[in-house]
Tab-separated table of C-alpha atoms and ligand atoms in Angstrom:
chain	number	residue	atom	x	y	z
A	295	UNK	CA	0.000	0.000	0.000
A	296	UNK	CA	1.304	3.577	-0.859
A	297	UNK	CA	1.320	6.372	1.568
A	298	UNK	CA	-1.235	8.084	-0.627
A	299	UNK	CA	-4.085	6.136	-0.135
A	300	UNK	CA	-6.855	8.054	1.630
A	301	UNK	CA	-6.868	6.924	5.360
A	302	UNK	CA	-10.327	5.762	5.010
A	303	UNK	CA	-9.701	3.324	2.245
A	304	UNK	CA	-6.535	1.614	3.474
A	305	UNK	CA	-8.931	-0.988	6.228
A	306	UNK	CA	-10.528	-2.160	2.758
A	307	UNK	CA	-10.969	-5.807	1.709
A	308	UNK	CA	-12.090	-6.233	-1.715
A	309	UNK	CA	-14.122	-8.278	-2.826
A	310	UNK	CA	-12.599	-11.796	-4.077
A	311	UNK	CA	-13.500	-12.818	-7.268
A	312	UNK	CA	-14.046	-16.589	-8.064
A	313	UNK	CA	-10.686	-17.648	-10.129
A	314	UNK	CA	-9.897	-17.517	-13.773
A	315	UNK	CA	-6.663	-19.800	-13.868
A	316	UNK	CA	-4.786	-20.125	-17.003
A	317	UNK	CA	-2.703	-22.775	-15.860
A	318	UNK	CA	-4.456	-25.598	-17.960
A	319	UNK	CA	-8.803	-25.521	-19.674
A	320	UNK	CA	-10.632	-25.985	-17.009
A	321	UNK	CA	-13.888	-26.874	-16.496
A	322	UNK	CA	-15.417	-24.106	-15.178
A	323	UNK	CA	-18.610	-24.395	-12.374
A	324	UNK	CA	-17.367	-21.873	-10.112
A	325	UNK	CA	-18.624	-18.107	-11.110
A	326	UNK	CA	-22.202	-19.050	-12.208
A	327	UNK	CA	-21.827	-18.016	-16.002
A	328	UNK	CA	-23.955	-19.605	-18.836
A	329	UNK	CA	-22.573	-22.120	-20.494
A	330	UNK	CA	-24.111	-20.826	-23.472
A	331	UNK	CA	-23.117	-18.218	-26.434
A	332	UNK	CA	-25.154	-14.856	-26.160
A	333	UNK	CA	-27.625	-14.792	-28.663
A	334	UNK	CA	-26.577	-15.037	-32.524
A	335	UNK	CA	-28.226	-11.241	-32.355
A	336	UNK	CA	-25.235	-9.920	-30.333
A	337	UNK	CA	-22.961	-11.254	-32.934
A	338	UNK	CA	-25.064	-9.098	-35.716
A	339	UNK	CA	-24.978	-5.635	-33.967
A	340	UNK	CA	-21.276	-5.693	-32.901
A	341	UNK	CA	-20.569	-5.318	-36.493
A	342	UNK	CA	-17.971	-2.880	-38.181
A	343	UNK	CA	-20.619	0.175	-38.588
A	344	UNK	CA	-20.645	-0.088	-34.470
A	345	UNK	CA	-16.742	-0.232	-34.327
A	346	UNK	CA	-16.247	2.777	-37.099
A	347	UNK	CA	-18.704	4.653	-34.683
A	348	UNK	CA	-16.670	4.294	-31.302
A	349	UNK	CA	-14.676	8.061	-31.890
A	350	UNK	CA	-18.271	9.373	-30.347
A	351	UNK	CA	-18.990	8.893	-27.121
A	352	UNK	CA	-21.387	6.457	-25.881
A	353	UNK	CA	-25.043	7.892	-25.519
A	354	UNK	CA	-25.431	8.498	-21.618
A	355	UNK	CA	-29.083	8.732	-21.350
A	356	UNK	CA	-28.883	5.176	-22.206
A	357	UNK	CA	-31.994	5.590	-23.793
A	358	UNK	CA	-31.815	2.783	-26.676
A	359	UNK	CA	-31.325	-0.133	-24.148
A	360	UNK	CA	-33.623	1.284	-21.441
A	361	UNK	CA	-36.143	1.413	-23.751
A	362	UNK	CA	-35.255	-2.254	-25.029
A	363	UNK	CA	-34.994	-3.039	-20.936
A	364	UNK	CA	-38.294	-1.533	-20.553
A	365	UNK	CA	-40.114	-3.327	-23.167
A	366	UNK	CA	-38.593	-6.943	-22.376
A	367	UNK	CA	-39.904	-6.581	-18.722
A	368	UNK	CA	-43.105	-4.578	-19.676
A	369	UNK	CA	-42.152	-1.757	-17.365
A	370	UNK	CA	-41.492	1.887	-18.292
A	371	UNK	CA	-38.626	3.490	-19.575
A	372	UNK	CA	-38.387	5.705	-16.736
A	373	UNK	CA	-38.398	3.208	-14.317
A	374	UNK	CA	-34.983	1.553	-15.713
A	375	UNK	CA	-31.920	2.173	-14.510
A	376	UNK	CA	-28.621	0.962	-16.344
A	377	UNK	CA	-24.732	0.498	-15.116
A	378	UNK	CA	-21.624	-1.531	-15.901
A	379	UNK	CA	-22.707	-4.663	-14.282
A	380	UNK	CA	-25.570	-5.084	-11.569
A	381	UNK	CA	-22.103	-4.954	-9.354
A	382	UNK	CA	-21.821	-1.344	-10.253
A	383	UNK	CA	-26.025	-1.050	-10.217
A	384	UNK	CA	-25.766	-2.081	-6.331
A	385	UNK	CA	-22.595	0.008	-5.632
A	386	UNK	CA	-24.762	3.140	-6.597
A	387	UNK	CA	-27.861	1.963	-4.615
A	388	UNK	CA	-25.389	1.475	-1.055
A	389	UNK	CA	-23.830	4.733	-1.741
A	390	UNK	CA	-26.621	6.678	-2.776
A	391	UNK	CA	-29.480	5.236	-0.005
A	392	UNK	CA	-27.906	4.078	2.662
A	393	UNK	CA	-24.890	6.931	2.595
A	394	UNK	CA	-22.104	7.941	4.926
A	395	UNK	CA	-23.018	6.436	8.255
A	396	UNK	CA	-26.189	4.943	7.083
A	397	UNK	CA	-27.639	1.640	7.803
A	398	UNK	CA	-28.109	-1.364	5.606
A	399	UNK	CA	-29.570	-5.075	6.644
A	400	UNK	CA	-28.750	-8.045	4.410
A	401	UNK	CA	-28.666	-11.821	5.465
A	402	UNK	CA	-25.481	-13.269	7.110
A	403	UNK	CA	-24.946	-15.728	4.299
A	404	UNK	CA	-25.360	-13.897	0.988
A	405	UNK	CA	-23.309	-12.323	-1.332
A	406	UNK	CA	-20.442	-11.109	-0.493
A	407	UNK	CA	-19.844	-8.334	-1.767
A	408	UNK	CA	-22.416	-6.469	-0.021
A	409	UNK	CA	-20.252	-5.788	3.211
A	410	UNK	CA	-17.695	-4.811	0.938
A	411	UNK	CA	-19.740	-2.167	-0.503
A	412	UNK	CA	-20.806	-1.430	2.873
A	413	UNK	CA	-17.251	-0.700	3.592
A	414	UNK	CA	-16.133	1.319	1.153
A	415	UNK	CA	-19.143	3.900	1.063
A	416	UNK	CA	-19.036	3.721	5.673
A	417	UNK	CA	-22.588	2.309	5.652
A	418	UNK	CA	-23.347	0.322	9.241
A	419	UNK	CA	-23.800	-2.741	8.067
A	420	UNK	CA	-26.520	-5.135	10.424
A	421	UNK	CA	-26.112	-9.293	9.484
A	422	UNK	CA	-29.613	-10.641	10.032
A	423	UNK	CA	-28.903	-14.430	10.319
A	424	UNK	CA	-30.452	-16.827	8.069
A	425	UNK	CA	-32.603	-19.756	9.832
A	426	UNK	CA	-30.858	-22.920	10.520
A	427	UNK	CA	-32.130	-24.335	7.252
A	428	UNK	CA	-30.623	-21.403	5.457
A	429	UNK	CA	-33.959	-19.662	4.723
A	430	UNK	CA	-34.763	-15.772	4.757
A	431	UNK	CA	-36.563	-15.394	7.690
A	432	UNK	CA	-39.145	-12.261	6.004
A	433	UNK	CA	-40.734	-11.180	10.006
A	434	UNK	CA	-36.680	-10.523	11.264
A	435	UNK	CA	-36.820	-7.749	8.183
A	436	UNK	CA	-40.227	-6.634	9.391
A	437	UNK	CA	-40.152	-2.846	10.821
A	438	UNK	CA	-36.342	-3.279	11.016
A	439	UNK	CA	-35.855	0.480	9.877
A	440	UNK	CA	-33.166	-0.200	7.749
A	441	UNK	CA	-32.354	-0.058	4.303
A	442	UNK	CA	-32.078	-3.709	3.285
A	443	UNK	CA	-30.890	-5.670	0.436
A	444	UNK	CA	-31.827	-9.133	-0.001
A	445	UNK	CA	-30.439	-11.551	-2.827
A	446	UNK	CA	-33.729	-13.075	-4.254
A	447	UNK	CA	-32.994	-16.096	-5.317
A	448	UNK	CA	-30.231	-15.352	-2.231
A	449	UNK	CA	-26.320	-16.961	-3.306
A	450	UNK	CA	-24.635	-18.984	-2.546
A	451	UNK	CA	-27.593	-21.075	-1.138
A	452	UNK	CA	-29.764	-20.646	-4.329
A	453	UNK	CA	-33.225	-20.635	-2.548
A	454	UNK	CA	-35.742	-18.212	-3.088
A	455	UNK	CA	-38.701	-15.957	-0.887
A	456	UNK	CA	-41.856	-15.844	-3.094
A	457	UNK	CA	-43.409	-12.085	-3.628
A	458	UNK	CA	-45.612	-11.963	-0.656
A	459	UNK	CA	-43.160	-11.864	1.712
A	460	UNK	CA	-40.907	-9.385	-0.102
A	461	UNK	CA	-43.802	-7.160	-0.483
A	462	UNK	CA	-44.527	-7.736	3.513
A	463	UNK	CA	-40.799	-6.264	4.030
A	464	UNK	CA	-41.130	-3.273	1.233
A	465	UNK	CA	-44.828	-2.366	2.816
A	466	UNK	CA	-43.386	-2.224	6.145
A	467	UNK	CA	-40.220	-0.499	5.925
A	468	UNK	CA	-41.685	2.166	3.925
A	469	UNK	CA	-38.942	5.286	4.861
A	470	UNK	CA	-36.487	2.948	3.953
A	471	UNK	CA	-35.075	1.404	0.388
A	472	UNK	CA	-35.769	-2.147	-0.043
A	473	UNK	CA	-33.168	-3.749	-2.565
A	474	UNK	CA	-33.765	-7.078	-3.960
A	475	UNK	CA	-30.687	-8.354	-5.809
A	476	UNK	CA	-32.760	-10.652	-8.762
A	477	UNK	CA	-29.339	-11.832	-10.159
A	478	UNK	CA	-30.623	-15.308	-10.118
A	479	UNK	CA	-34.124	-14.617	-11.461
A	480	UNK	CA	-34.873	-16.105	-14.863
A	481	UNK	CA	-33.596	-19.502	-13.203
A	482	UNK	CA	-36.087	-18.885	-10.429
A	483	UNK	CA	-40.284	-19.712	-10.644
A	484	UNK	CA	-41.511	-15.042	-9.827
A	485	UNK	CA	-40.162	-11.921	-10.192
A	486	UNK	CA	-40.147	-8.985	-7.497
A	487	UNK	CA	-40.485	-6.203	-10.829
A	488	UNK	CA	-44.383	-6.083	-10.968
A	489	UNK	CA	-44.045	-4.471	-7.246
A	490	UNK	CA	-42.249	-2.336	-8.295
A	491	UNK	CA	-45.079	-0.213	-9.445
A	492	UNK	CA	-46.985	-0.397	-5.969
A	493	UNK	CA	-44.077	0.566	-3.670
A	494	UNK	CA	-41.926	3.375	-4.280
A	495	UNK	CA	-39.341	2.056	-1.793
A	496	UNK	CA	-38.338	-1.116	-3.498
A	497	UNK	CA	-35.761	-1.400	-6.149
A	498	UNK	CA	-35.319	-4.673	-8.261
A	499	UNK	CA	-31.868	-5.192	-9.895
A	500	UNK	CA	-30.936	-7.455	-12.614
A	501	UNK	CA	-28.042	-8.665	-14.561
A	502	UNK	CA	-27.289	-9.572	-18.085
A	503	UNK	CA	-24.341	-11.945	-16.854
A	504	UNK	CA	-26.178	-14.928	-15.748
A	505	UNK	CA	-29.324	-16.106	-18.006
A	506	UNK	CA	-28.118	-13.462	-20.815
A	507	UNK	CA	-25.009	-15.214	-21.237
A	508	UNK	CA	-22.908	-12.048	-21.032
A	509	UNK	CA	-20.509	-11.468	-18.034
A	510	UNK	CA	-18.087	-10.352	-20.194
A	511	UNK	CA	-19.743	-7.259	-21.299
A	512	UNK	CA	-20.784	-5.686	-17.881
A	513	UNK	CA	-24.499	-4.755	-17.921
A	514	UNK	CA	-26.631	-4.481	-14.950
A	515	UNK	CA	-30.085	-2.777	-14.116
A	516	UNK	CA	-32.221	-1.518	-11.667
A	517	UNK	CA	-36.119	-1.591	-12.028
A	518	UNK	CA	-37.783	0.897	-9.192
A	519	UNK	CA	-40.110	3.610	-9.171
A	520	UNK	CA	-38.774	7.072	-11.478
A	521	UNK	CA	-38.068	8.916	-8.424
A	522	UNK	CA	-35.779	6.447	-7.136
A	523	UNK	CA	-34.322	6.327	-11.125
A	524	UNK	CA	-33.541	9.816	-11.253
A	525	UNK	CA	-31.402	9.517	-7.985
A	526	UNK	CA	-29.270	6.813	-9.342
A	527	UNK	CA	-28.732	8.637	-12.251
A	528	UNK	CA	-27.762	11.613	-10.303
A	529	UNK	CA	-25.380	9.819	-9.124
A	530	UNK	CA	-24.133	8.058	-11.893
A	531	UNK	CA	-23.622	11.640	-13.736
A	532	UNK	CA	-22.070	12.549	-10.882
A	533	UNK	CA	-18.935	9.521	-11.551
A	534	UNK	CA	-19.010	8.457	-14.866
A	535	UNK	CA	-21.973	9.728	-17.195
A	536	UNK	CA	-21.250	7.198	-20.278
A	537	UNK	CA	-20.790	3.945	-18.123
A	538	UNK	CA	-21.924	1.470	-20.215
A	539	UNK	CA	-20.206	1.216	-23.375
A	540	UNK	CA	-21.808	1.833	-27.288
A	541	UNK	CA	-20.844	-1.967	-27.634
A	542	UNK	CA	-22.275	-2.629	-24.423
A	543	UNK	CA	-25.507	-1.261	-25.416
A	544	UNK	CA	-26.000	-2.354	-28.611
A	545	UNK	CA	-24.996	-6.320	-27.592
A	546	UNK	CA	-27.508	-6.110	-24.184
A	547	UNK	CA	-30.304	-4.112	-26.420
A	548	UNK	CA	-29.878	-6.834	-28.941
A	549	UNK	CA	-29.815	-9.712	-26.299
A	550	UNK	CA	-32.687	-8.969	-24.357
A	551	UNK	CA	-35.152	-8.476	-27.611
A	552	UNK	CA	-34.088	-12.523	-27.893
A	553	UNK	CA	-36.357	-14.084	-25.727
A	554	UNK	CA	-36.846	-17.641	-27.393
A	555	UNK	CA	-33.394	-17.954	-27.378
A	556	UNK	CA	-32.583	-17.485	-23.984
A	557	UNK	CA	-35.867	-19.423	-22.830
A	558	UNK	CA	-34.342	-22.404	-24.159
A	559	UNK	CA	-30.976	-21.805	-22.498
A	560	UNK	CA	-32.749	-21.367	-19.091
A	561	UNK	CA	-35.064	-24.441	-19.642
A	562	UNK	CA	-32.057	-26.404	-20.678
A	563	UNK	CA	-29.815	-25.174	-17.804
A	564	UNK	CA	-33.169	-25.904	-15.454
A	565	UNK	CA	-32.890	-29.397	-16.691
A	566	UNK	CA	-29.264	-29.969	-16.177
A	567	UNK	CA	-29.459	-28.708	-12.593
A	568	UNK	CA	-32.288	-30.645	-12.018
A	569	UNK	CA	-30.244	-33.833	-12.850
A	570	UNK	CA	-27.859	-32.518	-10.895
A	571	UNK	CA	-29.420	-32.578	-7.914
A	572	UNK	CA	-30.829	-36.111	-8.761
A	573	UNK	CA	-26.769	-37.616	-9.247
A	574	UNK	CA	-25.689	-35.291	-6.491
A	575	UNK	CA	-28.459	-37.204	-4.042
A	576	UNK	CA	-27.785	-40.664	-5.280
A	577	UNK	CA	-23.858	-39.707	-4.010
A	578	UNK	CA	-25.098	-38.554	-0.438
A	579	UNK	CA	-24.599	-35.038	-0.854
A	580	UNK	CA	-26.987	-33.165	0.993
A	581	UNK	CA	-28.500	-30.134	-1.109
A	582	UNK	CA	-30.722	-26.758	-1.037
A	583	UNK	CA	-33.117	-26.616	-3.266
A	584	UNK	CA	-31.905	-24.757	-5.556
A	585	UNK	CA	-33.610	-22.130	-7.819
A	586	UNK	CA	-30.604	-20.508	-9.600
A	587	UNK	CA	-27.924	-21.520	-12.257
A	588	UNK	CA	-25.970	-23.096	-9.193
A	589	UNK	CA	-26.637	-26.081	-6.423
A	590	UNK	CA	-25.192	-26.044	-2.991
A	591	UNK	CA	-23.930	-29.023	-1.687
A	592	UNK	CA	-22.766	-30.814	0.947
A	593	UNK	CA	-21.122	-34.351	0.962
A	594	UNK	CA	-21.687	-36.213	4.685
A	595	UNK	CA	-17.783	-37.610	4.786
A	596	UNK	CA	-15.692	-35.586	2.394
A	597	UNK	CA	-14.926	-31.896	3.846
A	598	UNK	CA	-15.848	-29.273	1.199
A	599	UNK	CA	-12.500	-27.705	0.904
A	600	UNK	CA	-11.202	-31.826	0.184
A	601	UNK	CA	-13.401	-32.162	-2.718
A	602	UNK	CA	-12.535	-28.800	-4.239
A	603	UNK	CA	-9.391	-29.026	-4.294
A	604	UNK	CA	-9.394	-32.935	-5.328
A	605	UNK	CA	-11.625	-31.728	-8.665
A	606	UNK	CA	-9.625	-29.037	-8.739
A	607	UNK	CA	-6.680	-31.443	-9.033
A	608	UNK	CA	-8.813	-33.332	-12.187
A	609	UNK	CA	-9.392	-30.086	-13.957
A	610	UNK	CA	-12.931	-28.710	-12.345
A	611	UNK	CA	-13.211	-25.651	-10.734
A	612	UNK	CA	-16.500	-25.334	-8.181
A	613	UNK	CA	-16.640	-22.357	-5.432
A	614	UNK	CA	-15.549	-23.106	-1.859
A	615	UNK	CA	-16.117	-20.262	0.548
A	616	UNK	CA	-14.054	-20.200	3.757
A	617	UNK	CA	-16.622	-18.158	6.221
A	618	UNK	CA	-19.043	-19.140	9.161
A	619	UNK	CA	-21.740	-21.476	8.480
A	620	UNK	CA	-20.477	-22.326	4.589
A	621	UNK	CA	-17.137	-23.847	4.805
A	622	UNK	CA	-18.720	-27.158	5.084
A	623	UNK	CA	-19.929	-26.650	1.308
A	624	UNK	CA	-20.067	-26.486	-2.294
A	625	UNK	CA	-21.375	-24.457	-4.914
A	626	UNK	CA	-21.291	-25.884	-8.520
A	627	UNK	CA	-22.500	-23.663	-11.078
A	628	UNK	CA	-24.714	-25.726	-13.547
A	629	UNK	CA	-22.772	-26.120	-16.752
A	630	UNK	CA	-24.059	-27.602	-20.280
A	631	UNK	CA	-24.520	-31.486	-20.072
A	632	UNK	CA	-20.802	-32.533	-20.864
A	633	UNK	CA	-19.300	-30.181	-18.286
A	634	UNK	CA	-21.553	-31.565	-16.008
A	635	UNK	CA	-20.157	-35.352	-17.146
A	636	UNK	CA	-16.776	-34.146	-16.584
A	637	UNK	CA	-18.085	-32.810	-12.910
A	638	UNK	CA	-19.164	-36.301	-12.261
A	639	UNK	CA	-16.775	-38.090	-13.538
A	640	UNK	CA	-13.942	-36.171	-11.422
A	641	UNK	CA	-16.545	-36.642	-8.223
A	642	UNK	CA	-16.655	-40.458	-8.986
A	643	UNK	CA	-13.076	-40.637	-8.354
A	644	UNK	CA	-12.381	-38.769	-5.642
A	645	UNK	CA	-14.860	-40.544	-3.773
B	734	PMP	N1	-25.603	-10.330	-7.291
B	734	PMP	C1	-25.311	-11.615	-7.035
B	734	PMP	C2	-26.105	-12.326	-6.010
B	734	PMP	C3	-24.279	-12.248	-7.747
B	734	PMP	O1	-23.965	-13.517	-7.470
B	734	PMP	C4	-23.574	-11.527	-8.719
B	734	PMP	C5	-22.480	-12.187	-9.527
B	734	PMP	N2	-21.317	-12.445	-8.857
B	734	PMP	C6	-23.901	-10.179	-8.925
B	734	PMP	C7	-24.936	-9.623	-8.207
B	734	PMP	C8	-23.131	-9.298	-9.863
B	734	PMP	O2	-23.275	-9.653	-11.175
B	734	PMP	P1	-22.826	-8.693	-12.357
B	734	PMP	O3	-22.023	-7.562	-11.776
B	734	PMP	O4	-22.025	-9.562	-13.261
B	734	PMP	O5	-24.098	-8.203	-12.978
């Protein structure tokens, strides 16, 4: 660390990425991506008229794939939201709701960068701790005067609140911002994004990394009432006005007009993880139930941080995380049906 770095900043632990090694090919189960191509749509846009036009700068009203956003989710323009990743979508909602000193709730095992952004923007952060069976329990969020941000389906446990209960913890924290992180959501049975219209405290964010097959290109987006819109994009002309990219927009404007495409890569990614969880059980692993792109498991004799590092060993990456409550398990992200082979196959042996 240099003795430059702003006193508040040098207590900060970033956030650790799940690895890319390019030691050897890998099979790779351990950041959630789709083990699909974006739509053949993406491939059409990014085309040398696009490149040729990159000396201008990238529109920052964003209004091309709000608009495309908007119509996909049958929603307003207004109500959208866009940013360089839902990573960057979040980062704006912590700094910009909760602020300097403010407070924000979230569930003790979750994603983890939320305390991170916590951190880094001084927001008192308040772990509410799941039940023993890992669920969001929706009364501890009741009244709790906090902001709050909830992963919905939550990671890395993959299970999911339905809509009545998020609406219970919207309708009664109503001076306070409810954020429910939907990375998950096209994997998952509902949608939080129709309440958005009904309670102006509740914000809905979504990523193009997951379903959209897309991590690569860094879109994200928030779905809340305008008011709530027009703040974040205060904000976000206050830091960078043309965050998302002209590539950027044309690829996620052409990806989410796709939907037949990317139902089938959901339903076939459903599939897989549902025979996942089928081989998984017939090996003794004990499992959430999953409603995401990713199971959690947990094998009875082998300790989790054994079997990643034995597939690890044979080529296939999963996620361990070291912290309370989780270091007994696994999460495998749900690959296409030879990836998943491979998964197996590696298991098999080390067992
Ligand atoms: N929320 C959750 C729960 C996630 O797991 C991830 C992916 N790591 C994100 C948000 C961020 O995704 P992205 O920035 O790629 O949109």
């Amino acid at each position: 660390m240099s003795k430059f770095l702003a006193h508040e900043y040098q207590s900060l632990v970033p956030y650790t990425p799940g690895e890319q090694p390019k030691d050897r090919t890998y099979v790779k189960l351990n950041t959630n991506e789709s083990p699909f191509p974006p739509s053949p749509r993406v491939l059409q846009v990014l085309n040398r008229q696009k490149i040729e036009g990159l000396n201008l700068y990238s529109d920052p009203t964003l209004s091309e794939l709000r608009g495309a956003i908007a119509k996909a989710l049958d929603v307003k323009a207004e109500n959208v939201f866009c940013a360089n990743g839902s990573d960057d979508v979040l980062a704006f909602c912590i700094m910009g709701f909760c602020g300097r000193g403010g407070s924000l709730a979230c569930p003790d095992v979750s994603y983890s960068f939320y305390p991170v952004f916590a951190d880094l923007f001084g927001v008192q952060l308040t772990t509410v701790p799941l039940r023993e069976n890992y669920t969001v329990c929706p009364e501890d969020y009741s009244h709790i005067g906090k902001n709050i941000v909830i992963a919905n389906p939550n990671a890395p446990t993959g299970l999911c609140l339905p809509p009545e209960d998020i609406e219970r913890i919207a309708a009664s924290n109503p001076d306070h911002v409810v954020i429910i992180d939907e990375a998950y959501v096209d994997f998952a049975p509902w949608s939080c994004v129709p309440l958005t219209e009904k309670y102006p405290n509740l914000i809905v964010t979504q990523t193009f990394s997951k379903s959209r097959s897309l991590a690569g290109l860094r879109v994200g987006y928030a779905i809340a009432h305008p008011a709530l819109i027009d703040d974040l994009n205060r904000l976000r002309c206050s830091f960078n006005p043309y965050n998302v990219n002209a590539l950027s927009i044309a690829a996620a404007s052409a990806a989410i007009a796709d939907a037949d495409y990317y139902a089938d890569c959901v339903r076939a990614i459903i599939n897989e993880r549902e025979k996942t969880k089928v081989r998984l059980a017939d090996m003794r692993f004990a499992m959430l139930d999953s409603q995401t792109n990713f199971v959690f498991a947990k094998h009875p004799r082998m300790d989790a941080r054994t079997l990643y590092q034995g597939l690890r060993d044979r080529g296939v990456l999963v996620r361990h995380f070291a912290a309370p409550r989780i270091d007994g398990w696994l999460r495998i992200s749900i690959g296409n049906q030879q990836q998943m082979d491979a998964f197996f196959a590696a298991l098999e042996e080390l067992l």
